[in-house]
């Protein structure tokens, strides 16, 4: 039986572990947190930190690992690449692609080489020089150069908020670098690619909607709809430049998400994700197009081709006319006492998958708010039309209810697609 080592054990990694086991693979997961959510689902688990290169290499040798994969955590991709290189195991990343696609600062610089626009930015360092501050235009978005899931990000509306925002960004940045960008209030979308044998396929596009009721905290996603209304704009104005960049980075196999703002028919990219995503478009691709990127990644890690069924569908980003969505349910701080209506929604034919992160008795901590850790669940919905989705989305919002131990509603305002 082949052995697969998976780095990171957050809730989104469970589906990867379960599929590997279904494929007859022995799964070993490691995470610095002894109580990490996904550990009980694996055949075996360790507490080795996913950033500890020597510890991971020793673990892999002791367990006679046949392959290594990273789950959904951006900070672990560099370690994944280095461990695979040391052990001479298959890896979809290389040193250059890791540098460009896991660090927002280097990503922005890489994009500039290919005339791909990033968010307008301002010069500022941790000393907060008055000469730099006078050139700032508020509101601003302060974020770590190399963090993910909304950690360390702050919206700033005045000079008085800068110091705390910069400290927060630096705390969450392994490289101790941060970016100061214009706070964008325009439309948000993402591009999702599959790479196979050096060819780039646009596999999905989506419009992204975020929660705006949490003040200066980083806007957490409320839901996404597929395909994006900006797909043609992207294809006509930017796709060829992206493909050139990917070829320069020598990406042969793998998956990649890139998010972008759209303002006045111009795309401003801002965040790459060279891995499986918390958003998990792969679950919709498996349902609609019939290929499973998790299976492809597992096969590749174990020395096989990056392949599954229906490879002719890799570029079917229009989903054959179907309208799909992810609906995110966000929680307020507190302890969950009851969950109502979820099983009824799960049983609906429109729901093709669900990733649930909390259950009764779990506690949503204050520090989770403003990050993806406050996500109760993501629902994966496939409908025949936009109007059909609007009706079903309304049913979701009316049906699912979550209360804390004091009887208070824990759900933030839901994904009201029609209003948005």
Coordinates of C-alpha atoms in Angstrom, one line a residue:
X1 CA 0.0 0.0 0.0
X2 CA 1.3 3.4 -1.0
X3 CA 1.9 6.0 1.7
X4 CA 1.0 9.6 1.3
X5 CA 2.2 12.4 3.7
X6 CA -0.2 15.4 3.8
X7 CA 1.0 18.7 5.3
X8 CA -1.6 20.6 7.3
X9 CA -4.7 19.3 9.0
X10 CA -7.4 22.0 8.8
X11 CA -11.0 21.0 8.1
X12 CA -10.7 21.6 4.3
X13 CA -8.1 18.8 4.2
X14 CA -10.5 16.1 5.3
X15 CA -11.9 15.6 1.8
X16 CA -8.4 15.1 0.4
X17 CA -7.6 12.5 3.1
X18 CA -10.9 10.7 2.6
X19 CA -10.5 10.4 -1.1
X20 CA -6.9 9.1 -0.8
X21 CA -8.1 6.4 1.6
X22 CA -10.9 5.5 -0.9
X23 CA -8.1 5.1 -3.5
X24 CA -6.4 2.5 -1.3
X25 CA -3.7 4.9 -0.1
X26 CA -2.4 4.9 3.5
X27 CA -2.6 8.5 4.7
X28 CA -0.4 10.2 7.2
X29 CA -1.1 13.9 8.1
X30 CA 1.1 16.2 10.2
X31 CA 0.3 19.5 11.8
X32 CA 1.9 21.4 14.7
X33 CA -1.5 21.5 16.5
X34 CA -2.0 18.2 18.4
X35 CA -5.8 18.8 18.1
X36 CA -5.9 19.8 14.4
X37 CA -9.3 19.0 13.0
X38 CA -8.3 16.6 10.2
X39 CA -6.0 14.4 12.2
X40 CA -8.6 11.8 13.3
X41 CA -9.6 11.2 9.7
X42 CA -6.1 10.0 8.6
X43 CA -4.7 6.6 9.1
X44 CA -1.9 8.1 11.2
X45 CA -1.0 11.6 12.4
X46 CA 2.0 13.5 13.7
X47 CA 2.6 16.8 15.4
X48 CA 5.6 17.8 13.2
X49 CA 5.3 21.4 12.1
X50 CA 4.6 21.7 8.4
X51 CA 7.4 24.3 8.3
X52 CA 10.0 22.1 9.9
X53 CA 11.9 20.8 6.8
X54 CA 14.3 18.5 8.7
X55 CA 11.5 17.2 10.9
X56 CA 9.3 16.5 7.8
X57 CA 12.2 14.8 5.9
X58 CA 12.9 12.5 8.9
X59 CA 9.3 11.7 9.3
X60 CA 9.0 10.8 5.6
X61 CA 12.1 8.6 5.8
X62 CA 11.0 6.8 8.9
X63 CA 7.6 6.1 7.5
X64 CA 9.0 5.2 4.1
X65 CA 6.6 7.7 2.4
X66 CA 5.9 7.3 -1.3
X67 CA 4.6 10.9 -1.9
X68 CA 4.0 14.2 -0.3
X69 CA 1.1 16.7 -0.7
X70 CA 0.2 20.1 0.8
X71 CA -3.4 20.5 1.9
X72 CA -4.9 24.0 1.7
X73 CA -2.4 26.1 3.6
X74 CA -0.3 28.6 1.6
X75 CA 2.6 28.9 4.1
X76 CA 3.3 25.2 3.7
X77 CA 3.9 25.2 -0.1
X78 CA 7.5 26.2 0.2
X79 CA 8.2 23.5 2.7
X80 CA 6.4 21.0 0.5
X81 CA 8.6 21.9 -2.4
X82 CA 11.8 21.7 -0.4
X83 CA 10.9 18.3 1.2
X84 CA 10.0 16.8 -2.2
X85 CA 13.3 18.1 -3.7
X86 CA 15.4 16.6 -0.8
X87 CA 13.5 13.2 -1.0
X88 CA 13.4 13.3 -4.9
X89 CA 9.7 12.9 -4.9
X90 CA 7.2 14.3 -7.4
X91 CA 6.3 18.0 -6.8
X92 CA 4.1 20.3 -8.9
X93 CA 6.0 23.4 -7.7
X94 CA 9.5 24.6 -8.3
X95 CA 11.6 27.2 -6.4
X96 CA 10.6 30.0 -8.8
X97 CA 6.9 29.3 -8.9
X98 CA 6.8 29.0 -5.1
X99 CA 8.5 32.3 -4.7
X100 CA 6.1 34.1 -7.2
X101 CA 2.9 32.4 -6.1
X102 CA 3.1 32.2 -2.3
X103 CA 4.2 35.8 -1.6
X104 CA 2.0 38.7 -2.5
X105 CA 5.0 41.1 -2.8
X106 CA 6.9 38.8 -5.3
X107 CA 3.7 37.9 -7.1
X108 CA 3.0 41.6 -7.8
X109 CA 6.5 42.0 -9.1
X110 CA 6.2 39.0 -11.3
X111 CA 3.0 40.2 -12.8
X112 CA 4.6 43.6 -13.7
X113 CA 7.0 41.7 -16.0
X114 CA 4.0 40.6 -18.1
X115 CA 1.9 43.8 -18.0
X116 CA -0.5 42.3 -15.5
X117 CA -1.8 45.0 -13.2
X118 CA -1.8 44.7 -9.4
X119 CA -3.7 46.8 -6.9
X120 CA -2.3 50.4 -6.7
X121 CA 0.1 50.5 -3.7
X122 CA 1.9 53.0 -1.5
X123 CA 5.4 53.1 0.0
X124 CA 5.5 52.7 3.7
X125 CA 7.7 50.8 6.1
X126 CA 7.3 49.9 9.8
X127 CA 9.0 53.2 10.9
X128 CA 5.9 55.1 9.5
X129 CA 7.9 58.0 8.1
X130 CA 5.9 61.2 8.0
X131 CA 7.1 61.8 4.4
X132 CA 5.5 58.5 3.4
X133 CA 2.3 59.0 5.4
X134 CA 1.6 62.3 3.7
X135 CA 1.4 60.5 0.3
X136 CA -1.2 58.0 1.5
X137 CA -4.8 58.1 0.3
X138 CA -7.4 56.5 2.6
X139 CA -9.0 54.0 2.9
X140 CA -6.1 51.6 2.7
X141 CA -5.7 47.9 3.0
X142 CA -2.8 46.7 5.1
X143 CA -1.8 43.1 4.7
X144 CA 1.1 40.7 5.3
X145 CA 3.2 39.9 2.2
X146 CA 2.9 36.1 2.9
X147 CA -0.2 35.2 4.8
X148 CA -3.5 33.7 3.9
X149 CA -7.2 33.2 4.8
X150 CA -7.6 36.9 5.9
X151 CA -5.0 36.6 8.7
X152 CA -3.3 39.9 9.6
X153 CA -5.3 42.1 7.2
X154 CA -6.9 45.4 8.2
X155 CA -8.8 48.2 6.5
X156 CA -7.5 51.6 7.6
X157 CA -9.5 54.8 7.3
X158 CA -7.1 57.2 9.1
X159 CA -3.5 57.7 10.1
X160 CA -4.4 56.9 13.7
X161 CA -5.1 53.3 12.7
X162 CA -1.9 52.7 10.8
X163 CA 0.4 51.6 13.6
X164 CA -1.8 48.9 14.9
X165 CA -2.6 47.6 11.4
X166 CA 1.1 47.4 10.5
X167 CA 2.0 45.6 13.7
X168 CA -0.8 43.1 13.0
X169 CA 0.4 42.5 9.4
X170 CA 4.0 42.0 10.6
X171 CA 2.9 39.6 13.3
X172 CA 1.3 37.3 10.7
X173 CA 4.1 37.6 8.1
X174 CA 6.8 35.0 8.3
X175 CA 9.1 37.3 6.2
X176 CA 8.1 40.4 8.3
X177 CA 7.0 42.3 5.2
X178 CA 3.7 44.0 4.5
X179 CA 1.9 45.7 1.7
X180 CA -0.1 49.0 1.8
X181 CA -2.6 49.1 -1.0
X182 CA -5.7 51.1 -2.0
X183 CA -8.8 49.6 -0.5
X184 CA -10.8 48.4 -3.4
X185 CA -14.6 48.7 -3.3
X186 CA -15.3 47.4 -6.8
X187 CA -16.3 43.9 -8.0
X188 CA -14.3 40.9 -7.0
X189 CA -13.6 37.7 -9.0
X190 CA -11.2 34.8 -9.4
X191 CA -9.6 32.7 -12.1
X192 CA -9.0 29.0 -11.6
X193 CA -6.5 27.1 -13.7
X194 CA -5.5 23.5 -14.2
X195 CA -2.0 22.7 -15.6
X196 CA -1.4 19.4 -17.3
X197 CA 1.9 18.5 -19.0
X198 CA 2.8 22.1 -19.5
X199 CA -0.6 23.2 -20.9
X200 CA -2.7 25.8 -19.1
X201 CA -6.4 25.4 -19.0
X202 CA -8.9 27.9 -17.6
X203 CA -11.1 25.6 -15.6
X204 CA -13.4 28.0 -13.8
X205 CA -14.1 31.7 -13.2
X206 CA -16.3 33.1 -10.5
X207 CA -17.6 36.4 -9.0
X208 CA -16.8 36.7 -5.4
X209 CA -19.0 38.5 -2.8
X210 CA -17.7 39.4 0.7
X211 CA -19.1 40.2 4.1
X212 CA -19.1 44.0 4.8
X213 CA -20.6 44.1 8.2
X214 CA -17.5 43.6 10.3
X215 CA -16.0 47.0 10.2
X216 CA -12.2 47.3 9.6
X217 CA -11.6 43.6 9.7
X218 CA -10.6 41.8 6.5
X219 CA -13.7 41.1 4.3
X220 CA -14.5 37.4 4.5
X221 CA -16.1 35.7 1.5
X222 CA -19.9 35.2 1.6
X223 CA -20.3 33.3 -1.6
X224 CA -19.1 32.9 -5.2
X225 CA -21.1 32.4 -8.4
X226 CA -19.8 30.6 -11.5
X227 CA -19.1 31.5 -14.2
X228 CA -17.9 35.1 -13.7
X229 CA -19.7 37.8 -15.6
X230 CA -16.1 39.1 -16.4
X231 CA -14.9 35.9 -18.1
X232 CA -14.9 37.5 -21.6
X233 CA -13.2 40.6 -20.4
X234 CA -10.4 38.4 -18.9
X235 CA -10.1 36.3 -22.0
X236 CA -9.9 39.3 -24.3
X237 CA -7.6 41.5 -22.3
X238 CA -5.4 39.4 -20.0
X239 CA -5.3 35.7 -20.6
X240 CA -2.4 35.6 -23.0
X241 CA -0.2 37.6 -20.6
X242 CA -1.1 35.2 -17.8
X243 CA -0.2 32.2 -19.9
X244 CA 3.2 33.7 -20.7
X245 CA 3.8 34.3 -17.0
X246 CA 2.9 30.7 -16.2
X247 CA 5.3 29.4 -18.9
X248 CA 8.1 31.6 -17.6
X249 CA 7.5 30.0 -14.1
X250 CA 7.7 26.6 -15.8
X251 CA 4.5 25.3 -14.3
X252 CA 3.9 21.8 -15.7
X253 CA 1.2 20.3 -13.6
X254 CA -1.0 21.5 -10.7
X255 CA -3.8 23.9 -9.9
X256 CA -3.8 27.6 -9.3
X257 CA -6.3 30.3 -8.2
X258 CA -5.8 34.0 -8.9
X259 CA -8.1 36.6 -7.5
X260 CA -8.7 40.0 -9.0
X261 CA -10.7 43.2 -8.6
X262 CA -12.5 44.6 -11.7
X263 CA -12.9 48.4 -12.0
X264 CA -13.8 50.2 -15.2
X265 CA -13.3 47.1 -17.3
X266 CA -9.7 46.6 -15.9
X267 CA -8.5 43.7 -13.9
X268 CA -6.3 44.2 -10.8
X269 CA -4.9 40.9 -9.6
X270 CA -4.1 40.6 -5.9
X271 CA -3.8 37.1 -4.5
X272 CA -2.5 33.7 -5.9
X273 CA -3.2 30.3 -4.4
X274 CA -1.0 27.5 -5.7
X275 CA -2.9 24.7 -4.0
X276 CA -6.3 23.3 -3.2
X277 CA -8.5 26.2 -2.0
X278 CA -10.8 26.7 1.0
X279 CA -13.3 27.8 -1.6
X280 CA -12.7 24.4 -3.2
X281 CA -13.8 24.9 -6.9
X282 CA -12.5 21.4 -7.4
X283 CA -15.7 20.1 -5.8
X284 CA -17.9 21.8 -8.4
X285 CA -15.5 20.7 -11.2
X286 CA -15.9 17.1 -10.0
X287 CA -19.7 17.3 -10.0
X288 CA -20.2 19.2 -13.2
X289 CA -17.2 18.2 -15.4
X290 CA -16.5 14.8 -14.0
X291 CA -12.8 15.1 -13.1
X292 CA -11.4 15.4 -9.6
X293 CA -8.3 17.5 -9.0
X294 CA -7.8 15.9 -5.6
X295 CA -7.4 12.5 -7.3
X296 CA -5.1 14.0 -9.9
X297 CA -2.9 15.5 -7.2
X298 CA -2.8 12.2 -5.3
X299 CA -1.9 10.3 -8.4
X300 CA 0.8 12.8 -9.3
X301 CA 2.3 12.7 -5.8
X302 CA 2.6 9.0 -5.9
X303 CA 4.5 9.0 -9.2
X304 CA 1.7 8.6 -11.7
X305 CA 0.3 11.0 -14.4
X306 CA -1.6 14.1 -13.4
X307 CA -4.8 12.6 -14.7
X308 CA -8.4 11.5 -14.0
X309 CA -11.5 11.0 -16.1
X310 CA -12.8 13.6 -18.6
X311 CA -9.6 15.4 -19.3
X312 CA -11.3 16.9 -22.4
X313 CA -13.3 19.0 -19.9
X314 CA -10.3 20.8 -18.3
X315 CA -11.2 24.0 -20.1
X316 CA -14.9 23.8 -19.7
X317 CA -15.2 27.0 -17.6
X318 CA -18.7 27.7 -18.7
X319 CA -20.0 24.6 -17.0
X320 CA -22.2 23.6 -20.0
X321 CA -24.5 26.5 -19.3
X322 CA -25.2 25.6 -15.6
X323 CA -25.1 28.2 -12.9
X324 CA -23.1 27.1 -9.8
X325 CA -22.3 28.7 -6.5
X326 CA -20.6 28.3 -3.2
X327 CA -22.6 29.7 -0.2
X328 CA -20.5 30.5 2.8
X329 CA -22.1 30.6 6.3
X330 CA -20.2 32.9 8.7
X331 CA -20.5 32.8 12.4
X332 CA -20.3 35.4 15.2
X333 CA -18.2 34.8 18.3
X334 CA -19.7 32.3 20.8
X335 CA -20.4 28.6 21.6
X336 CA -22.7 26.7 19.3
X337 CA -25.7 25.3 21.1
X338 CA -28.0 24.3 18.2
X339 CA -28.0 23.9 14.4
X340 CA -31.3 23.9 12.6
X341 CA -32.3 23.2 9.0
X342 CA -28.8 22.1 7.8
X343 CA -29.8 18.4 7.2
X344 CA -32.9 19.6 5.2
X345 CA -30.7 21.7 2.9
X346 CA -28.1 18.9 2.6
X347 CA -30.8 16.6 1.2
X348 CA -31.7 19.1 -1.6
X349 CA -30.8 18.0 -5.1
X350 CA -29.1 21.3 -5.8
X351 CA -26.5 20.7 -3.1
X352 CA -23.7 18.6 -4.5
X353 CA -21.3 18.9 -1.6
X354 CA -20.8 20.5 1.8
X355 CA -17.7 21.3 3.9
X356 CA -18.7 21.8 7.5
X357 CA -16.1 23.2 9.9
X358 CA -18.0 23.5 13.2
X359 CA -20.6 21.5 15.2
X360 CA -22.7 21.8 18.4
X361 CA -20.4 22.5 21.3
X362 CA -17.6 24.1 19.3
X363 CA -16.5 27.6 20.1
X364 CA -15.9 30.4 17.7
X365 CA -13.2 32.5 19.3
X366 CA -12.8 36.3 19.0
X367 CA -9.6 35.9 17.0
X368 CA -11.4 33.9 14.3
X369 CA -13.6 36.8 13.4
X370 CA -12.4 38.5 10.2
X371 CA -10.7 35.3 8.9
X372 CA -11.8 32.1 7.2
X373 CA -11.8 30.5 10.6
X374 CA -15.3 32.0 11.3
X375 CA -16.8 29.9 8.4
X376 CA -19.3 27.5 9.7
X377 CA -19.8 25.7 6.4
X378 CA -19.5 26.0 2.6
X379 CA -22.4 24.7 0.5
X380 CA -21.7 23.7 -3.1
X381 CA -24.8 24.4 -5.2
X382 CA -25.5 23.6 -8.9
X383 CA -28.6 25.0 -10.7
X384 CA -29.8 25.1 -14.2
X385 CA -30.1 28.9 -14.3
X386 CA -29.4 32.1 -12.3
X387 CA -33.1 32.5 -11.4
X388 CA -33.3 28.9 -10.1
X389 CA -30.3 29.7 -7.9
X390 CA -31.8 32.9 -6.5
X391 CA -34.8 30.9 -5.4
X392 CA -32.7 28.2 -3.7
X393 CA -30.4 30.7 -2.1
X394 CA -33.4 32.4 -0.5
X395 CA -34.4 29.0 0.9
X396 CA -31.0 28.4 2.4
X397 CA -31.0 31.7 4.2
X398 CA -34.4 31.1 5.7
X399 CA -33.9 27.5 6.6
X400 CA -30.5 27.3 8.3
X401 CA -30.4 28.7 11.9
X402 CA -27.5 28.5 14.4
X403 CA -27.9 29.7 18.0
X404 CA -25.4 30.1 20.9
X405 CA -25.8 28.9 24.5
X406 CA -27.7 32.1 25.3
X407 CA -30.2 31.7 22.5
X408 CA -28.6 34.4 20.3
X409 CA -28.4 34.1 16.5
X410 CA -24.8 33.3 15.6
X411 CA -25.1 33.7 11.8
X412 CA -24.0 36.8 10.1
X413 CA -26.2 38.2 7.3
X414 CA -26.3 35.5 4.6
X415 CA -25.4 35.5 1.0
X416 CA -28.3 37.4 -0.6
X417 CA -27.3 37.0 -4.2
X418 CA -30.3 38.9 -5.6
X419 CA -29.6 42.0 -3.4
X420 CA -25.9 41.9 -4.1

